[in-house]
Coordinates of C-alpha atoms and ligand atoms in Angstrom, one line a residue:
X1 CA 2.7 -35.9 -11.7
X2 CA 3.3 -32.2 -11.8
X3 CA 6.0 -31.5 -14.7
X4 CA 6.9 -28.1 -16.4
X5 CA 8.6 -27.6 -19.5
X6 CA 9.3 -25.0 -21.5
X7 CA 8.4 -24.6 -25.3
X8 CA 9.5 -22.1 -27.6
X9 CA 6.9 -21.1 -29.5
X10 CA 8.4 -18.5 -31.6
X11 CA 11.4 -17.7 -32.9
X12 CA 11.6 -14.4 -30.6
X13 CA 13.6 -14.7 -27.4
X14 CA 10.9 -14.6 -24.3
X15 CA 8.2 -15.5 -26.3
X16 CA 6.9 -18.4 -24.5
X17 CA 4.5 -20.8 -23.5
X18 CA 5.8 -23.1 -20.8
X19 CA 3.6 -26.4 -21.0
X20 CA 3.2 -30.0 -19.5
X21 CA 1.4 -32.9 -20.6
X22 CA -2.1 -33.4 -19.6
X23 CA -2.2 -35.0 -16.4
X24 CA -5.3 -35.5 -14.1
X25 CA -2.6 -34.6 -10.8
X26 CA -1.5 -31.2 -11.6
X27 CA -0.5 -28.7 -14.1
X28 CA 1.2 -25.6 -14.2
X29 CA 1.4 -23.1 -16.8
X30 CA 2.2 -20.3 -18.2
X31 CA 0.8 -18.6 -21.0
X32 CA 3.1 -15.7 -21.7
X33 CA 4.6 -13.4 -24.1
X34 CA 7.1 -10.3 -25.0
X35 CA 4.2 -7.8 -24.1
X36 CA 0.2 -8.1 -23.8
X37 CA -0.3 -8.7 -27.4
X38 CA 1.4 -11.9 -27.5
X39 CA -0.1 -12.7 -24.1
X40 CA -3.4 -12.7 -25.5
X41 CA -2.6 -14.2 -28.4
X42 CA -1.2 -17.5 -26.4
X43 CA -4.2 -17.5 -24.4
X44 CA -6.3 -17.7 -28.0
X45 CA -3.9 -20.4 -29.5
X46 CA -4.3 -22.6 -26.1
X47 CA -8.2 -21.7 -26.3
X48 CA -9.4 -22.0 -29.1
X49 CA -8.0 -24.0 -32.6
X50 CA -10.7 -21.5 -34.6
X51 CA -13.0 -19.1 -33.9
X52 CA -16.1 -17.6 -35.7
X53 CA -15.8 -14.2 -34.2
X54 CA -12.7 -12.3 -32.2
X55 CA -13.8 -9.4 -29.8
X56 CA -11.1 -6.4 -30.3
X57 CA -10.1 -4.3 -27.4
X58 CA -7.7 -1.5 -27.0
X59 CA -4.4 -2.8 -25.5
X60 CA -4.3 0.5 -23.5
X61 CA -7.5 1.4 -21.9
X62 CA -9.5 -1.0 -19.9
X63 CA -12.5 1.2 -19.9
X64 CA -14.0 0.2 -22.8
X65 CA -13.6 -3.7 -22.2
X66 CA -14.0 -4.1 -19.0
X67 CA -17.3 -5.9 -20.0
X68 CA -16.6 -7.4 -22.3
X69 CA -16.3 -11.0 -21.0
X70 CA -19.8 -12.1 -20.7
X71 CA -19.8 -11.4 -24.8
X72 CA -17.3 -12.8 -25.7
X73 CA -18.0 -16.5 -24.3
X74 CA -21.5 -15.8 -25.5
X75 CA -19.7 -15.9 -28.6
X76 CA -16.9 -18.2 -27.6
X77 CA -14.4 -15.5 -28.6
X78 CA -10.9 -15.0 -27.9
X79 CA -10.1 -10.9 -26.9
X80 CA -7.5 -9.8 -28.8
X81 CA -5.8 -6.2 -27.9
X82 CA -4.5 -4.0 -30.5
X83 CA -3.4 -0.3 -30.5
X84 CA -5.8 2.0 -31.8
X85 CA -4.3 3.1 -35.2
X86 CA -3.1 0.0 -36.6
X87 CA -3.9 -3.5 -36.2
X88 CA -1.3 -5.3 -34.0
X89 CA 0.6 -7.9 -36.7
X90 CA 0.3 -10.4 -34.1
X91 CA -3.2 -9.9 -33.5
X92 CA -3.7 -9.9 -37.3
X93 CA -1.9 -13.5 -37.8
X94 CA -4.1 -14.5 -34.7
X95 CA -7.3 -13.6 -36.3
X96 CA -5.9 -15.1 -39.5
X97 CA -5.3 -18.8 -37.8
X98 CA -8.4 -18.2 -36.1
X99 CA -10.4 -18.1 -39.2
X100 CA -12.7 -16.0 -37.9
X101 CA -15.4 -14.3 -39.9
X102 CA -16.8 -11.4 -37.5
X103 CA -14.6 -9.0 -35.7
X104 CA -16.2 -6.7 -32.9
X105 CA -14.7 -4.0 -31.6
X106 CA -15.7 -2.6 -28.2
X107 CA -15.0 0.8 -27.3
X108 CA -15.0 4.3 -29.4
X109 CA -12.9 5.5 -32.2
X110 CA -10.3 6.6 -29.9
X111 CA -9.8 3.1 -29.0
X112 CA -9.9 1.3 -32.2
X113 CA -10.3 3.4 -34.9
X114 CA -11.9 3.2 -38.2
X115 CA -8.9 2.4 -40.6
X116 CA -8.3 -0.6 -37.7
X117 CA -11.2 -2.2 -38.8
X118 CA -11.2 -1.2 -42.3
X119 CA -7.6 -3.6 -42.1
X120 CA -9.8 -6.4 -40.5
X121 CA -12.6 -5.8 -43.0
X122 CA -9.6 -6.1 -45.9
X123 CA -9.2 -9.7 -44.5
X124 CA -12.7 -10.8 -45.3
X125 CA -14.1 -10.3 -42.3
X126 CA -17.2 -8.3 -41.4
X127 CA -17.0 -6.0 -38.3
X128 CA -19.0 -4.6 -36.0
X129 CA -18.4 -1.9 -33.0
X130 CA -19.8 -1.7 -29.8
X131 CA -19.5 1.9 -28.5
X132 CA -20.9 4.3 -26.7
X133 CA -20.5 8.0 -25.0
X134 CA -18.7 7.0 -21.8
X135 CA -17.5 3.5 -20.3
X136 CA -20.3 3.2 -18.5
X137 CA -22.3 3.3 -21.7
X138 CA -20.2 0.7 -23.9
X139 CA -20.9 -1.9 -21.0
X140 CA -24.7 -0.8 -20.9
X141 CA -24.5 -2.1 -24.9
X142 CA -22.3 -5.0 -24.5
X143 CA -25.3 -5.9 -21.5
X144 CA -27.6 -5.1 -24.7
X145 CA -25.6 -7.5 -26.8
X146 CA -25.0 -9.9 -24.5
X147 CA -29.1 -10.0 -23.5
X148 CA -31.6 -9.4 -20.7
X149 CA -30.8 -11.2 -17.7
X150 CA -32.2 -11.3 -14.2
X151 CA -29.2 -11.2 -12.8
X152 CA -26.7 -9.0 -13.2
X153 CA -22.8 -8.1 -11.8
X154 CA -22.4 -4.3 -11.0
X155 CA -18.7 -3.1 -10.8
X156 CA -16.8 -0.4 -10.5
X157 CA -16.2 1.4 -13.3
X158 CA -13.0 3.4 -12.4
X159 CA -10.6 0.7 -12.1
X160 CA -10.3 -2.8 -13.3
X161 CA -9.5 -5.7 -10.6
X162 CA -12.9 -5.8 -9.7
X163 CA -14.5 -6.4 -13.0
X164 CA -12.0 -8.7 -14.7
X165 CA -11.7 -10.8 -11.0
X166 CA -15.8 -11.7 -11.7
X167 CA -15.7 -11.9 -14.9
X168 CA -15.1 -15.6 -15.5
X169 CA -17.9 -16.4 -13.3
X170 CA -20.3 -13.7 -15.1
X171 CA -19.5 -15.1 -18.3
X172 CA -20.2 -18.7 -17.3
X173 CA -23.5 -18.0 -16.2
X174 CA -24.4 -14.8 -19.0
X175 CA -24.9 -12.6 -16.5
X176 CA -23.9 -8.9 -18.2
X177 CA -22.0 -7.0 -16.3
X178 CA -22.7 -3.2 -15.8
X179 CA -20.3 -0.5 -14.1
X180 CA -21.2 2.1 -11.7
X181 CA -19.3 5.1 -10.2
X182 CA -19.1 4.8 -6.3
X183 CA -21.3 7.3 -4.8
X184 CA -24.0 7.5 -8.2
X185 CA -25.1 4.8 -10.4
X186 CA -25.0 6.3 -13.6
X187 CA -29.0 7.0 -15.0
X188 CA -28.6 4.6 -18.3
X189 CA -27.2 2.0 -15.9
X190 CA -30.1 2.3 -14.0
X191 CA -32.7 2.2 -16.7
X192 CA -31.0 -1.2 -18.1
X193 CA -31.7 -2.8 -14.6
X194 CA -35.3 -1.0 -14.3
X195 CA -36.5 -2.6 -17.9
X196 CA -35.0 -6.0 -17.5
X197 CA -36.9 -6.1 -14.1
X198 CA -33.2 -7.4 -12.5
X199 CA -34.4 -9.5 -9.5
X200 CA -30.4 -9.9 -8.3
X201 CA -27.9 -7.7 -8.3
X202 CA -24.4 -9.0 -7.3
X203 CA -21.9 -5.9 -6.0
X204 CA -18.2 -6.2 -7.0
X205 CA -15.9 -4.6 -4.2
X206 CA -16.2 -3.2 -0.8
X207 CA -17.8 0.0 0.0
X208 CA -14.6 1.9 -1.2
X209 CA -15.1 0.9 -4.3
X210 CA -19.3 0.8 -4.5
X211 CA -21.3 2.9 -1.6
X212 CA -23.6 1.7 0.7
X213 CA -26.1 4.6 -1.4
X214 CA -25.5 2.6 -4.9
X215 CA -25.7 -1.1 -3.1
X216 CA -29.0 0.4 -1.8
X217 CA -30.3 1.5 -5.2
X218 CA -30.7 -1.6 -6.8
X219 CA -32.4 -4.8 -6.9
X220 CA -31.7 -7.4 -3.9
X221 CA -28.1 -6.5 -3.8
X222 CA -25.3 -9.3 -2.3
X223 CA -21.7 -7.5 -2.1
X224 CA -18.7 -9.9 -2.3
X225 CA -16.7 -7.4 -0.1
X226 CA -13.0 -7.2 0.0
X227 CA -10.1 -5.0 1.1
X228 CA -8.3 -4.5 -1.3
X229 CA -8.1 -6.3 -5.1
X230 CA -6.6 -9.4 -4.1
X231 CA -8.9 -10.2 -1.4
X232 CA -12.0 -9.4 -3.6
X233 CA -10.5 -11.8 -6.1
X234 CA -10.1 -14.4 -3.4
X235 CA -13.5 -14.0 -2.1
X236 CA -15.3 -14.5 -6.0
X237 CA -13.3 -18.0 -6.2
X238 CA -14.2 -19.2 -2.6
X239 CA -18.0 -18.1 -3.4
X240 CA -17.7 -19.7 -6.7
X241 CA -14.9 -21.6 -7.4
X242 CA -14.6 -23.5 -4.2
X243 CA -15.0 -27.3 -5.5
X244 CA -12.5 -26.7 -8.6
X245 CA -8.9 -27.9 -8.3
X246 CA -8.1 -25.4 -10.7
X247 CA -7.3 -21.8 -11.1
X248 CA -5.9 -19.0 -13.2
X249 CA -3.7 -16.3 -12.0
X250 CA -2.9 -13.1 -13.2
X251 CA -1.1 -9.7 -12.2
X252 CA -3.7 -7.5 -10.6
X253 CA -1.5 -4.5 -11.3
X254 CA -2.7 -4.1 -15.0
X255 CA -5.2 -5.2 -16.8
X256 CA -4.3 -6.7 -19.6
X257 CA -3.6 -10.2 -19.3
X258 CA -6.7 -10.9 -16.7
X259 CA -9.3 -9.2 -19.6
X260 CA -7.5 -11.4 -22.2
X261 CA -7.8 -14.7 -19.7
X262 CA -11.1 -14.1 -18.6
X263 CA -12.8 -15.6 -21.2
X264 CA -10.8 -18.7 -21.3
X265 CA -11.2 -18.8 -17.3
X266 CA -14.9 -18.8 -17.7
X267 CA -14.7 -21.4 -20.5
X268 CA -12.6 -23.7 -18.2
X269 CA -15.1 -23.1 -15.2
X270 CA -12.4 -21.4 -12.9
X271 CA -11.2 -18.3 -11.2
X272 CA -8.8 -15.6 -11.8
X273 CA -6.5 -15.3 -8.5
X274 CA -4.8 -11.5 -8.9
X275 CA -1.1 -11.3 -7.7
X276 CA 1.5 -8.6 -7.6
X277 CA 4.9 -9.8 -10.0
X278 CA 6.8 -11.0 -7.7
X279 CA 5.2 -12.4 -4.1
X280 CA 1.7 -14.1 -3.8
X281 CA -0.5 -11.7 -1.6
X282 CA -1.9 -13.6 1.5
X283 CA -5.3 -13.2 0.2
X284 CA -4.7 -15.1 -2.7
X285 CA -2.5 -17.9 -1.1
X286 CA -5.3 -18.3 1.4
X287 CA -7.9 -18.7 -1.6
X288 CA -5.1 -21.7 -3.2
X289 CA -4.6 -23.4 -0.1
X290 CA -8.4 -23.5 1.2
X291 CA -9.9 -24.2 -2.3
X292 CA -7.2 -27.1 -2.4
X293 CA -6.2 -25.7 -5.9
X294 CA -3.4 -27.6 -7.3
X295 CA -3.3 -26.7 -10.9
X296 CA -2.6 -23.2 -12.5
X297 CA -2.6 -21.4 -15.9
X298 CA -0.4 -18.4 -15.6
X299 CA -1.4 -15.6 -18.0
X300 CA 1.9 -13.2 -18.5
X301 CA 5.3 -13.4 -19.0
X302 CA 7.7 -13.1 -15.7
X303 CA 7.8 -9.5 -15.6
X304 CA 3.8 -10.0 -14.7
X305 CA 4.1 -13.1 -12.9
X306 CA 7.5 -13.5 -11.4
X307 CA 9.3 -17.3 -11.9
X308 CA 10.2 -17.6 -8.1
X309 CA 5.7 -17.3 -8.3
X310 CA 5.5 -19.7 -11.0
X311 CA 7.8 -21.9 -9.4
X312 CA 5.9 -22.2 -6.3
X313 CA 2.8 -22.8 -8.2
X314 CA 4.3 -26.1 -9.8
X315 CA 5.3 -27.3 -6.3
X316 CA 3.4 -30.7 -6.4
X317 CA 2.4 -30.4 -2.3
X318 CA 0.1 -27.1 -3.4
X319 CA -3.4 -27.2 -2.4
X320 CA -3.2 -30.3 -1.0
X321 CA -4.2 -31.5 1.9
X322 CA -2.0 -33.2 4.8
X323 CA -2.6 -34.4 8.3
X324 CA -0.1 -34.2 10.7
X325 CA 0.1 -36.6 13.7
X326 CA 2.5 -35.8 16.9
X327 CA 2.5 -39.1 18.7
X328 CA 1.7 -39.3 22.2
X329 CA 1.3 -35.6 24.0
X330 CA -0.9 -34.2 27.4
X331 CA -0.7 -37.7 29.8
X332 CA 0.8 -39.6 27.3
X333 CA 4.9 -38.6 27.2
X334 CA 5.6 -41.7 24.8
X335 CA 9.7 -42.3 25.0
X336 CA 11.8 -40.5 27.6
X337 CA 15.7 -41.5 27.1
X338 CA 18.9 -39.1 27.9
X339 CA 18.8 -36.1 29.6
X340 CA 20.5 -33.5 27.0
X341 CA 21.9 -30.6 27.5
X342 CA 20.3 -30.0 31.2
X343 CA 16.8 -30.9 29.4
X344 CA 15.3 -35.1 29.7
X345 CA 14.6 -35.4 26.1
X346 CA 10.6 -36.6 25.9
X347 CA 9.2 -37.9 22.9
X348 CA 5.9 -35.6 22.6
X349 CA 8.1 -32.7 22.9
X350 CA 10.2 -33.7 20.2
X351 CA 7.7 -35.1 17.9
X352 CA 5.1 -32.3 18.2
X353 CA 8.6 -29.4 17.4
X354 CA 9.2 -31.4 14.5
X355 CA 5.4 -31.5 13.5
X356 CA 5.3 -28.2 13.9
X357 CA 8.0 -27.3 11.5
X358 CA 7.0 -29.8 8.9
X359 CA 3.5 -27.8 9.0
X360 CA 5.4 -24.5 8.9
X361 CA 7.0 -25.9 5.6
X362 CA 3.9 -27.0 4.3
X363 CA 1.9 -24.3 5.0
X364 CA 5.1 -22.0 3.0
X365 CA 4.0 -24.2 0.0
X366 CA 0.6 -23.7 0.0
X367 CA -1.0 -26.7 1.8
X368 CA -3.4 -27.1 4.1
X369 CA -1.9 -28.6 7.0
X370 CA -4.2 -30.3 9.9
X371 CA -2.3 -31.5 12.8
X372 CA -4.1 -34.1 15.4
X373 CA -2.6 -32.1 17.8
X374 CA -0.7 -28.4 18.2
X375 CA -0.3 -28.4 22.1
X376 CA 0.3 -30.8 24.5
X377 CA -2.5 -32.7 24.5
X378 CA -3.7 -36.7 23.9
X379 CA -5.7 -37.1 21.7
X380 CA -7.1 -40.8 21.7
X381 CA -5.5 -43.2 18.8
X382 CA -9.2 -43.6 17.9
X383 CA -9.4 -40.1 17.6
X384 CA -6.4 -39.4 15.8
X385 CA -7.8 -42.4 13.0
X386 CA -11.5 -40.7 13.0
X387 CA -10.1 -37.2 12.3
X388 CA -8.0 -38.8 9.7
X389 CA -10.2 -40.3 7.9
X390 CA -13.1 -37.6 8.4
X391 CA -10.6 -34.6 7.0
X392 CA -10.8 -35.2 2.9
X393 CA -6.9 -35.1 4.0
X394 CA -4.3 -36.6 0.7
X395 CA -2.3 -37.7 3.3
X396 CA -1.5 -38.8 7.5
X397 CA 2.0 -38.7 8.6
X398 CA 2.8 -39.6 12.5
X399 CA 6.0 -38.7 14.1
X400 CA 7.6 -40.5 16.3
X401 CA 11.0 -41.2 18.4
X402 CA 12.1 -44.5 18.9
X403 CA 13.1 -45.9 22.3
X404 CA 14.6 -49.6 23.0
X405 CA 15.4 -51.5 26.2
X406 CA 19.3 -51.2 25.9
X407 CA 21.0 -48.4 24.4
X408 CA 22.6 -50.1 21.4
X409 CA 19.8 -49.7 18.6
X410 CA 19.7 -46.6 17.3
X411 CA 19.0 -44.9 13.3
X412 CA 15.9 -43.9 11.5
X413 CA 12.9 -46.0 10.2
X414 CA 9.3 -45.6 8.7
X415 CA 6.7 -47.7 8.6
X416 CA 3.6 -48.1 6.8
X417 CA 0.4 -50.8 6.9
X418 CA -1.1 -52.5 3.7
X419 CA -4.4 -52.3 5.3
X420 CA -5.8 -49.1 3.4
X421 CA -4.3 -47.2 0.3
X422 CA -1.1 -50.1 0.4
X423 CA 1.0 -48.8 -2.4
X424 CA 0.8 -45.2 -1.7
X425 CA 1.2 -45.9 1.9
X426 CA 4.8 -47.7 0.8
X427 CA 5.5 -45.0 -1.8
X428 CA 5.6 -42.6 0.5
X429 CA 7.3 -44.3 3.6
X430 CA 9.9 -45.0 1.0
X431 CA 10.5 -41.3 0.2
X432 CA 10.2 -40.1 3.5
X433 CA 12.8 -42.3 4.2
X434 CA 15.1 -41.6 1.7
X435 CA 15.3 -38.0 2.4
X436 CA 15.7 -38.4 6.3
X437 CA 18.6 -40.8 5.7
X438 CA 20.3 -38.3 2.9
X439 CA 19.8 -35.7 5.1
X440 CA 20.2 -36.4 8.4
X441 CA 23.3 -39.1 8.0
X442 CA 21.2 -41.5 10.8
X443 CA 21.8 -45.2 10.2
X444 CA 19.0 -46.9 7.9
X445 CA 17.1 -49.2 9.5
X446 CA 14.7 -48.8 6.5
X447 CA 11.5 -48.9 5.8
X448 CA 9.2 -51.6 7.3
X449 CA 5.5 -53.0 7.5
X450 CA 3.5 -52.6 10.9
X451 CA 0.3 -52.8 12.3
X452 CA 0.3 -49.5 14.6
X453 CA -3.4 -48.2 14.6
X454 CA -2.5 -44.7 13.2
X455 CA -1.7 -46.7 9.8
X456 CA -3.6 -49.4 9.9
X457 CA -7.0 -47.9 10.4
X458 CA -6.3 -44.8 8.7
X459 CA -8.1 -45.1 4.9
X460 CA -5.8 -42.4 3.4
X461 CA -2.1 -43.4 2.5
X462 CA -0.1 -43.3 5.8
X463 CA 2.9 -43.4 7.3
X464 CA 4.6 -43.3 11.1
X465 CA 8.3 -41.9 11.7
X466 CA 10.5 -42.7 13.6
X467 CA 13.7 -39.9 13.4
X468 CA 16.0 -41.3 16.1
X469 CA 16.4 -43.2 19.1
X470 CA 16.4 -41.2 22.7
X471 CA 17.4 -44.4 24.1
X472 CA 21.0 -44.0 22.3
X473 CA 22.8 -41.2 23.2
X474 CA 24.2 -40.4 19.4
X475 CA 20.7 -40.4 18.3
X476 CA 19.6 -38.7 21.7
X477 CA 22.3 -35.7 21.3
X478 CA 21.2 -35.0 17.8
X479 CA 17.2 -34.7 18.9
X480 CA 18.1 -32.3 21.5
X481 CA 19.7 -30.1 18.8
X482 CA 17.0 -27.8 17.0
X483 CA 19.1 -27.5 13.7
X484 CA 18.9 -31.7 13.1
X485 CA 15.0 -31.3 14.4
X486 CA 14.7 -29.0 11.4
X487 CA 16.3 -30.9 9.0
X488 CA 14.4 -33.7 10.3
X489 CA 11.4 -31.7 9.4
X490 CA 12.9 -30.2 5.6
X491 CA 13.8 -34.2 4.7
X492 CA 9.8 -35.2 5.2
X493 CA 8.7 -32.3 3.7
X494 CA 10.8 -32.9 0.6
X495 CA 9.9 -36.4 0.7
X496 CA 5.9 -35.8 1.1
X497 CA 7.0 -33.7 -2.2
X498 CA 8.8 -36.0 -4.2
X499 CA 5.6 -38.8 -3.4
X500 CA 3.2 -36.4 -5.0
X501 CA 5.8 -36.0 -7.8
X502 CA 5.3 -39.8 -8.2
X503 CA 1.6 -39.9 -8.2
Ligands
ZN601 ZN1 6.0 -42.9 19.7

């Protein structure tokens, strides 16, 4: 079951962590804050309960701590920001609960300066900094820190989506990540792949980003391409994230909340999806829907990651997968009743327009939707049952119009078989049915046991629809009109929603 709630951690208005109870169906969460601070500080408190050592970055400039990922799961260390001339108090109560006993910084004086970790060294802690004369540098000695590896991830050191989008799967793996300018590798970046004999290089980016000249300068290069941020993102969880269930997602217009969730990404084994605040790019919903994500850790507070976003995360139908079956179609016209509004109202007409707006829905929500059919075609029943139960699909719903001999009967029913997956099969005729009848005002006829093949044979939890009768001509005037066709379609789509809420 898919629940949020909201706790208030602090006092502070906006503060916030909204949490669930551990569930194996779905989560969604958001690990937020009044500013980036706070942010990273919520990611700490839901990653860690202590922590020997805490890496320090500046909560202004990415440069420095770009790589800074791969060292701190080496360590299994939180980052914590702070501003350069002071220690953040919220950092400071963070490293405090921690009780960590090794601060390192990464970047230069300008970043974190000396009187910062004199304050941390005041606590009891020791401290260390990892520096160097430009950004390029400071990775070259976190790679130095985090040790020689014969494989390495080369990013782009100018901006930060790149880097922080691979940086749960470099960390995982200890696999140092270096930064390169996009027409010159920089000399020292060069020499650290020359003496560690690097026999793979993996390139961050498309070509805007890294040229073809750099790719061709180092060892055994593979480029995980992308055009723009959100597709590069994409592209590092499908490569390497594409049998987890799970992902994280941050803003990919700063940087602050995906450096600070990287590390907790990587120690969860999952990606970091990038998003603007308020509208999930297509790249990224592509990434959700065809990874069959269903569960989410949010890193930011709504101003980074919008609540209309969060709120279609925690739809329970996201990332999973559902078959839909229009009965009948090509040689097989199943019912044919009254002739509507000039048109002779045929079932696989109607059933495959309704299909087809139940996968539009769907698809809105981040499923993946696979229909048995999406023209007018038969596919055999056999078939239908095959692709079914080939597909890895959660569910199979068939649609159907109902016909009768005399015009009398008339309403809405579903059915379901007990053959295969009998409670979930129920379940969900049940919902389905509820919502048709509350939305579409049809008489009940209810929900009933049958033995059509589509159900019976198909091993997933199944159901078959029937909306109305064409044989009545109530029924038969309300199929003909698009707007009840639609609502038909909204009602099992809210009910395929409300059975995964059940689960
Ligand atoms: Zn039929």
């Amino acid at each position: 079951m898919k629940k949020v709630f909201v706790a208030f951690l602090f006092a502070a208005a906006f503060c916030f962590i909204a949490v669930l109870p551990a569930s194996a169906e779905g989560y969604t969460i958001r690990l937020g804050g009044q500013d980036r601070f706070e942010v990273a500080v919520n990611v700490s408190k839901k990653g860690w309960t202590s922590a020997n050592t805490v890496i320090l970055a500046n909560y202004d400039a990415y440069a420095d701590a770009l790589a800074a990922a791969p060292l701190a799961y080496k360590y299994n260390a939180p980052i914590l920001l702070t501003q350069p001339g002071v220690l953040t108090a919220a950092t400071k109560a963070e490293i405090d609960r921690l009780n960590a006993t090794n601060v390192i910084a990464v970047g230069g004086s300008a970043s974190i300066s000396d009187s910062v970790l004199s304050e941390v060294r005041k606590m009891g802690l020791k401290t260390e900094r990892i520096s160097g004369a430009n950004r390029f540098e400071v990775a070259n000695n976190i790679a130095l820190r985090v040790g020689k590896s014969s494989k390495v991830v080369l990013a782009y050191g100018l901006n930060f989506p790149d880097a922080l989008a691979i940086a749960p799967y470099a960390a995982r793996n200890g696999y140092p990540i270096l930064l390169t300018n996009t027409n010159t590798l920089p000399g020292s970046t060069k020499a650290i792949i020359d003496q560690w004999g690097v026999s793979q290089t993996i390139i961050v980016g498309g070509e805007g980003s890294i040229s073809r000249n750099v790719y061709n300068s180092v060892p055994n290069p593979y480029r995980i391409d992308g055009r723009n941020r959100f597709e590069v993102a994409a592209n590092i969880a499908n490569k390497y994230f594409s049998t987890r269930s799970q992902s994280s997602i941050a803003t990919g217009m700063t940087f602050a909340d995906a450096l600070t969730g990287a590390v907790f990404a990587a120690k969860r084994n999952e990606p970091i999806l990038l998003t603007t605040a308020t509208s999930v790019p297509t790249e990224t919903r592509s990434a959700i829907i065809n990874n069959g994500y269903q569960s989410f850790f949010v890193y930011g507070g709504p101003g980074s990651v919008s609540e209309g976003i969060f709120n279609s995360l925690a739809i329970s139908v996201v990332g999973k997968t559902i078959m839909i079956d229009a009965g009948h179609g090509g040689t097989d016209p199943g019912a044919s009743g009254y002739t509507s509004g000039g048109t002779k109202l045929v079932e696989k007409d109607l059933v495959l327009d309704m299909s087809k707006r139940i996968q539009s829905r769907l698809t809105s929500s981040m499923s993946k939707v696979l229909m048995t059919r999406t023209g007018d075609t038969y596919p055999t029943l056999n078939e239908r049952v095959a692709k079914a139960n080939s597909s890895g699909a959660d569910i199979f719903v068939s649609m159907h119009v109902n016909s009768y001999s005399t015009s009398s009967p008339h309403g809405t029913e579903t059915w379901w078989n007990s053959t295969y997956e009998s409670a979930d099969s129920q379940l969900l005729a049940e919902e389905i049915q509820k919502e048709l009848i509350a939305t579409l005002g049809t008489y009940n006829r209810g929900v009933k046991h049958g033995d059509f093949r589509v159900i019976k044979d198909t091993k997933i939890p199944s159901v078959l629809v029937e909306v109305a009768f064409v044989s009545n001509k109530d029924d038969a005037d309300l199929l003909a009109n698009s707007t009840f066709r639609q609502k038909a379609a909204d009602a099992v789509y809210r009910g395929i929603i409300n059975y995964f809420n059940k689960q």
